[in-house]
Amino acid sequence: RPTHNFLGLSSGLDFETKIFVKRDAAELLVKTLRSPHYKCRTIALGTNTDPYQPIERSLRITRNILEVLSRCGHPASIVTKSSLVLRDIDILGELAANRLVSVFVSITTLQGELARKLEPRTSAPRMRLQAVRELASRGIETGILLAPIIPALNGHEIETILDRCADAGASSASYTILRLPYDLKELFSHWLSEHYPDRKKHVLNLIRQTRSGALNDANFHSRMVGDGPYASMIEQRFNIARRRLGLSSRAVPPRCDLFDPSLLNNQLSLGF
């Protein structure tokens, strides 16, 4: 949503109705990887927006990108809230066989009602748990991202979510606390008024307690996990549960030593 703001659009209605598509992403990727100046580093899919948007079912942009990376032995990581990632489990399995990929499934809540209100166009919690289970069963490095933790809405679920994900086979876990940059402050406040008016003041006050009295924190070191006593309490709860379940704080990084751009010589003939 903040990127829509950055591009001069709203993070509300515009985000809900306008999507940017780079149809030739895989072709551009091939050109980049072929460059003699390119240095291999893990390519992260999903850091700005979900690579498995509903439209990916027909456009297959993410799948085409993964095919390119698999062809030349390039490492990748994926963050998604969608069980559509299972469609590409064949390619992910090929990458995982050489430790070239890690997948992080973002799970915000296990409450069906809250999920429908908070993330209405994403996969249901049970489907995300199933995605974790199937990915892990195929030997794919699978972590979970509890994001975002929203005080007084899903904060009480930390231990339960970690328990269920560990049982499904997740090997690592991390989290973020809700932050509200740009016009997300007004958007989220309106959302609370509509869905949880009785909790609105309490939720916003607790968020401020994790953001030095504000609703957002642009500081690189604290913007994801907050600061102050309340944020510290969340961190302690999360880490105690994570260690109890044997979950790592970070996934094993994919390797970079297998990258061979010469294997892309015939890639463009595949026809994206």
GROMACS .gro file of N, CA and C in nm, residues 187-198 200:
model
   39
  187LEU      N    1  -0.654   0.522   0.695
  187LEU     CA    2  -0.718   0.404   0.639
  187LEU      C    3  -0.744   0.299   0.748
  188PHE      N    4  -0.642   0.274   0.831
  188PHE     CA    5  -0.656   0.172   0.935
  188PHE      C    6  -0.751   0.220   1.045
  189SER      N    7  -0.746   0.349   1.075
  189SER     CA    8  -0.838   0.404   1.176
  189SER      C    9  -0.982   0.387   1.130
  190HIS      N   10  -1.008   0.412   1.001
  190HIS     CA   11  -1.143   0.393   0.946
  190HIS      C   12  -1.182   0.246   0.950
  191TRP      N   13  -1.087   0.158   0.920
  191TRP     CA   14  -1.114   0.013   0.922
  191TRP      C   15  -1.152  -0.031   1.063
  192LEU      N   16  -1.081   0.019   1.161
  192LEU     CA   17  -1.115  -0.014   1.299
  192LEU      C   18  -1.254   0.036   1.336
  193SER      N   19  -1.287   0.158   1.292
  193SER     CA   20  -1.420   0.214   1.321
  193SER      C   21  -1.530   0.128   1.263
  194GLU      N   22  -1.504   0.070   1.147
  194GLU     CA   23  -1.604  -0.012   1.079
  194GLU      C   24  -1.616  -0.151   1.140
  195HIS      N   25  -1.502  -0.212   1.174
  195HIS     CA   26  -1.504  -0.353   1.215
  195HIS      C   27  -1.489  -0.375   1.365
  196TYR      N   28  -1.412  -0.290   1.433
  196TYR     CA   29  -1.387  -0.309   1.576
  196TYR      C   30  -1.393  -0.175   1.649
  197PRO      N   31  -1.507  -0.108   1.645
  197PRO     CA   32  -1.516   0.025   1.707
  197PRO      C   33  -1.492   0.022   1.858
  198ASP      N   34  -1.527  -0.088   1.921
  198ASP     CA   35  -1.509  -0.097   2.066
  198ASP      C   36  -1.363  -0.108   2.106
  200LYS      N   37  -1.105   0.024   1.899
  200LYS     CA   38  -1.026   0.118   1.820
  200LYS      C   39  -0.926   0.197   1.904
   0.00000   0.00000   0.00000
